[in-house]
Amino acid sequence: EASGIGRDHPCGSFPTHNTLRFCEALALLPGCGQAWGLTLPTVSHYRLFPKALGRLVAALGVRELHLALTQGFWRTRYWGQPPLQAPAGAELWVWFQPTVTDVDKAWKELSNILSGIFCASLNFIDSTNTVIPTASFKPLGLANGTDHHLLRYAVLPREVVCTENLTPWKKLLPCGSKAGLAVLLKAERLFHSSYHSQAVHIRPICRDASCLAVSWELRQTLTVVFDFFSSGQGKKDWSLFKMFSRTLTDTCPLASQSKVYVDISPKNKEKELLEVSPAPTSVHEAIVQGDKKTYAVYDLLSPSLFNTSRSLNVQLKWKRPQDTEMPIPTLHAQRYVGGYGLQTGEICTLIYNTHPYRAFPVILLETVPWYLRLYVHTLTIITKGKENKPSYIHYQPAQDRRRPHLLEMLIQLPANSVTKITIQFERALLKWTEYPPDPNHGFYVGSSVLSALVPSVTAMKDMDVEQSPLFASLFPSSDGSSYFVRLYTEPLLVNLPTPDFSMPYNVICLTCTVVAVCYGSFYNLLTRTFHVEEPSRGGLAKRLANVIRKLRGVPPL
Amino acid sequence: MITDVLTAVALYLAIQDFNKVVFKKQKLLIELDKYAPDVAELIQTPMEMHYIPLKVALFYLLNPYTVMSCVAKSTCTINNSVIAFFILATIKGSAFLSAVFLALATYQSLYPLTLFAPALLYLLQRQFIPIKLKSKSFWLYTMQYASLYLCSLVVIICLSFFLLNSWDFIPSVYGFILSVPDLTPNIGLFWYFFAEMFEHFSLFFVCVFQINVFFYTIPLAIKLKEHPVFFMFVQLAIISIFKSYPTVGDVALYMAFLPVWSHLYRFLRNIFILSCVLIFCSFLFPVLWHLWIYAGSANSNFYYAITLTFNIGQILLISDYFYAFLRREYYLTHGLHLTRQDGTEAMLVLK
């Protein structure tokens, strides 16, 4: 089928500060399924959609899959609101289809297969770090009923992301890293950054506005922060060559759209603060995440863009020095561990609502490993000095070595306030084989997830999905007045008391000695009886001693 | 705290009754000429025994261990009071109440099951039924008592089932006690042992440690069949040393009985050193815990060493009392001033 094949090429957007946001790669796949309902199409054409993922989705009955591998933490205060945040480490959440009977088995198989595809240790995902959220993580694609037992969420905060994770991600692109925007993605520059996040999202979507046919959509996103200012290069001017040490030369022939977006939003209504070269193909204005933003668009498919040398190097120069102040986002959060010593502690989460007059609710999802025993009766939520009662709490206590704690709450955040959520915990002593190789480094607690519909300060108009599908998927909004935000807090590093790892044999011997002391004393007292001591004639030693004593002239024994 | 007071009251009444039993038995044995002629100073007199019940109650209430478990709001005090009521019921001679309280105590933590044997021996003694394996009345009474105990245990467990509507509590409660999954440091021997255990041998050593608690019952029953209350004391001590999650409240319970055996004082060999060991260890426990967990300047081995020393102190204390008890029994029947064949003063040895 010829209709519906579209393959949007990765595009980039470059805002005023030195962050780089790559756009998704969209792959719309023709399906052979029915025209209505939620019968998901079977994947059979692999010209654009990678075969590995297509077969995986079909075989395991996956409805939606979201995998993110992140190195670093998004600093909301310095870099603003993230377009698509992911927690540090690896995060995987999957909605299965209702036809799957054994969801846990499918989940285990899925994490193992993905671990092979992406060269990440996703095989460490098991029941001790998987949870079933009830309110967060609603499906992002088409959904027909949401039984939360079909959802699984796991995060591995200890996972390290490096070149060997980027390579399979790049291989999933139709042109690989040979043509199009992906030529910029070379590992030695990408990992020389403050934040690096690569993600894969698969979901079913309507093929057109009438939603008569359903397709699979695969989005691959890569978010990288090049912080030149802090890495000491002084000026905040940047160019593609400076960041990636190469320029764009060609477009991917399979792409139907290939665009680069540069954020040139003026601050404080001042014009001409910065200059981009070469001249953009067009300028696009939109309300993104509650703010009016202007984007310079470079359409790579237009023949006028590339000059004679077939290379495009987008550059941005600052005309006047700009202050480093970033606008504080409406919703941001922090989390830290309080307390001292290795016995108890306290997890404190601070959620800030900086909107001047609107209050809105936020769903907080916390997953705490079983070895930090939470005491839910110590949960306190305080806003502006008063107690704030959540309207919905779902708590699932942990079972030792079987499943983690799950705490989900719907909290109303008043306007212009700070909400502090604290919960106390106790640290368990583990068996010596359960400690990781560097036990005094500590144990990671995965980021908590905040999901909210944040009211925007500026009124938004509905995005026209058909005209710029790329942009709409980059910055989606359900209605004009608010936008959906999913934030992650910092992962925590918690120390547990450790036994002495050099002592197993000694401990066994000493403890068994104590038990043997008891056994020995009791054995003596139980099996022997008292007797009057009979004088013995003396053994050989005594006689020998007496002989020596007689020789010395000393009285005998 | 109320349970502590109840425990003390129960112990007071129990020991009062026990004293009367001891007197009667002594009188009987003197009349039967079972005692040697020169043991007058070993016989217990009413004068010295008058204050023993009060001493027992005070020993329990004023024991720092009891105060600590009261402050910590531990459920150990409930366990202790149930066991104290069981002892009271046994000494008073009521088989039904004794079985009910023993079932309650077993229901809470599995180990008081071993107290079945001393209770049975005491009740048989009280009913003047001789303990012979061939005797019909012995088996009849044993069956009666055992069936009372098992029935009350089954009733209590079924009540729990109806309250909870599932059998999940059995692996959670008894499976937890027996398989020791939680390794929080305590004053016992198990936690560090299983923290450092190779996974391959974990099941084997769990079984060994659990059998260790239960298997002293039969040999002690054979040796101490004439003295069931002392048997009960030794059994309580063994439970509180070797149970999987011991607490100082358990230690306080068996220490409350020490005034009852104060007449054994002259035969104790190491009492000074052992009491010093126990007192020093009690002081060092919180110090080394703080150093390990809060100050970070010690590691778990320090706390583990004090655990070992404390348990060795307790074990040697019990075996010392056992030795003294057996020695006094020997002297009672064979005379205090023993002479050898050639007339010189003799020494007693265990052979």
mmCIF file of N, CA, C and O in Angstrom, chain B residues 112-139:
data_model
loop_
_atom_site.group_PDB
_atom_site.id
_atom_site.type_symbol
_atom_site.label_atom_id
_atom_site.label_comp_id
_atom_site.label_asym_id
_atom_site.label_seq_id
_atom_site.Cartn_x
_atom_site.Cartn_y
_atom_site.Cartn_z
ATOM 1 N N PRO B 112 8.176 -22.169 72.352
ATOM 2 C CA PRO B 112 7.662 -22.751 73.603
ATOM 3 C C PRO B 112 7.089 -24.148 73.467
ATOM 4 O O PRO B 112 6.731 -24.769 74.464
ATOM 5 N N LEU B 113 7.044 -24.656 72.242
ATOM 6 C CA LEU B 113 6.669 -26.065 72.052
ATOM 7 C C LEU B 113 7.516 -26.987 72.919
ATOM 8 O O LEU B 113 7.046 -28.003 73.431
ATOM 9 N N THR B 114 8.800 -26.609 73.114
ATOM 10 C CA THR B 114 9.673 -27.471 73.897
ATOM 11 C C THR B 114 9.321 -27.460 75.363
ATOM 12 O O THR B 114 9.801 -28.318 76.104
ATOM 13 N N LEU B 115 8.516 -26.505 75.809
ATOM 14 C CA LEU B 115 8.141 -26.484 77.220
ATOM 15 C C LEU B 115 7.049 -27.497 77.524
ATOM 16 O O LEU B 115 6.625 -27.642 78.669
ATOM 17 N N PHE B 116 6.580 -28.175 76.503
ATOM 18 C CA PHE B 116 5.569 -29.226 76.691
ATOM 19 C C PHE B 116 6.110 -30.319 77.602
ATOM 20 O O PHE B 116 5.409 -30.809 78.492
ATOM 21 N N ALA B 117 7.373 -30.708 77.386
ATOM 22 C CA ALA B 117 7.935 -31.830 78.142
ATOM 23 C C ALA B 117 8.043 -31.523 79.636
ATOM 24 O O ALA B 117 7.568 -32.324 80.458
ATOM 25 N N PRO B 118 8.643 -30.384 80.043
ATOM 26 C CA PRO B 118 8.699 -30.154 81.496
ATOM 27 C C PRO B 118 7.325 -29.995 82.122
ATOM 28 O O PRO B 118 7.105 -30.451 83.251
ATOM 29 N N ALA B 119 6.387 -29.380 81.376
ATOM 30 C CA ALA B 119 5.044 -29.244 81.945
ATOM 31 C C ALA B 119 4.415 -30.616 82.158
ATOM 32 O O ALA B 119 3.795 -30.875 83.203
ATOM 33 N N LEU B 120 4.589 -31.482 81.173
ATOM 34 C CA LEU B 120 4.026 -32.821 81.294
ATOM 35 C C LEU B 120 4.635 -33.558 82.482
ATOM 36 O O LEU B 120 3.928 -34.188 83.277
ATOM 37 N N LEU B 121 5.970 -33.460 82.607
ATOM 38 C CA LEU B 121 6.641 -34.144 83.708
ATOM 39 C C LEU B 121 6.140 -33.620 85.046
ATOM 40 O O LEU B 121 5.917 -34.390 85.994
ATOM 41 N N TYR B 122 5.973 -32.292 85.141
ATOM 42 C CA TYR B 122 5.503 -31.729 86.411
ATOM 43 C C TYR B 122 4.104 -32.206 86.748
ATOM 44 O O TYR B 122 3.806 -32.560 87.900
ATOM 45 N N LEU B 123 3.245 -32.215 85.724
ATOM 46 C CA LEU B 123 1.861 -32.612 86.008
ATOM 47 C C LEU B 123 1.785 -34.090 86.366
ATOM 48 O O LEU B 123 1.000 -34.488 87.235
ATOM 49 N N LEU B 124 2.615 -34.899 85.720
ATOM 50 C CA LEU B 124 2.637 -36.324 86.076
ATOM 51 C C LEU B 124 3.082 -36.502 87.512
ATOM 52 O O LEU B 124 2.526 -37.276 88.281
ATOM 53 N N GLN B 125 4.118 -35.719 87.890
ATOM 54 C CA GLN B 125 4.627 -35.809 89.251
ATOM 55 C C GLN B 125 3.543 -35.416 90.251
ATOM 56 O O GLN B 125 3.383 -36.027 91.298
ATOM 57 N N ARG B 126 2.812 -34.375 89.859
ATOM 58 C CA ARG B 126 1.786 -33.875 90.767
ATOM 59 C C ARG B 126 0.652 -34.882 90.949
ATOM 60 O O ARG B 126 0.038 -34.966 91.994
ATOM 61 N N GLN B 127 0.388 -35.616 89.859
ATOM 62 C CA GLN B 127 -0.647 -36.640 89.961
ATOM 63 C C GLN B 127 -0.109 -37.946 90.494
ATOM 64 O O GLN B 127 -0.828 -38.937 90.515
ATOM 65 N N PHE B 128 1.131 -37.960 90.903
ATOM 66 C CA PHE B 128 1.792 -39.143 91.445
ATOM 67 C C PHE B 128 1.779 -40.294 90.469
ATOM 68 O O PHE B 128 1.665 -41.450 90.854
ATOM 69 N N ILE B 129 1.877 -39.993 89.203
ATOM 70 C CA ILE B 129 1.955 -41.054 88.194
ATOM 71 C C ILE B 129 3.430 -41.303 87.914
ATOM 72 O O ILE B 129 4.148 -40.377 87.536
ATOM 73 N N PRO B 130 3.901 -42.514 88.105
ATOM 74 C CA PRO B 130 5.321 -42.758 87.857
ATOM 75 C C PRO B 130 5.622 -42.726 86.378
ATOM 76 O O PRO B 130 4.784 -43.090 85.544
ATOM 77 N N ILE B 131 6.826 -42.269 86.068
ATOM 78 C CA ILE B 131 7.205 -42.099 84.673
ATOM 79 C C ILE B 131 7.894 -43.358 84.201
ATOM 80 O O ILE B 131 9.109 -43.459 84.192
ATOM 81 N N LYS B 132 7.057 -44.330 83.829
ATOM 82 C CA LYS B 132 7.641 -45.540 83.279
ATOM 83 C C LYS B 132 7.020 -45.733 81.916
ATOM 84 O O LYS B 132 5.831 -45.513 81.736
ATOM 85 N N LEU B 133 7.831 -46.153 80.970
ATOM 86 C CA LEU B 133 7.327 -46.246 79.605
ATOM 87 C C LEU B 133 6.255 -47.311 79.458
ATOM 88 O O LEU B 133 5.464 -47.271 78.545
ATOM 89 N N LYS B 134 6.248 -48.275 80.375
ATOM 90 C CA LYS B 134 5.285 -49.345 80.194
ATOM 91 C C LYS B 134 3.974 -49.059 80.926
ATOM 92 O O LYS B 134 2.985 -49.744 80.738
ATOM 93 N N SER B 135 3.996 -47.995 81.756
ATOM 94 C CA SER B 135 2.825 -47.766 82.599
ATOM 95 C C SER B 135 1.676 -47.210 81.790
ATOM 96 O O SER B 135 1.832 -46.277 81.019
ATOM 97 N N LYS B 136 0.510 -47.765 81.984
ATOM 98 C CA LYS B 136 -0.645 -47.346 81.191
ATOM 99 C C LYS B 136 -1.102 -45.946 81.586
ATOM 100 O O LYS B 136 -1.474 -45.145 80.743
ATOM 101 N N SER B 137 -1.098 -45.696 82.898
ATOM 102 C CA SER B 137 -1.597 -44.392 83.342
ATOM 103 C C SER B 137 -0.717 -43.265 82.830
ATOM 104 O O SER B 137 -1.193 -42.163 82.553
ATOM 105 N N PHE B 138 0.586 -43.560 82.682
ATOM 106 C CA PHE B 138 1.504 -42.545 82.144
ATOM 107 C C PHE B 138 1.084 -42.166 80.733
ATOM 108 O O PHE B 138 0.907 -40.994 80.410
ATOM 109 N N TRP B 139 0.845 -43.205 79.894
ATOM 110 C CA TRP B 139 0.483 -42.915 78.513
ATOM 111 C C TRP B 139 -0.879 -42.251 78.436
ATOM 112 O O TRP B 139 -1.117 -41.358 77.626
#
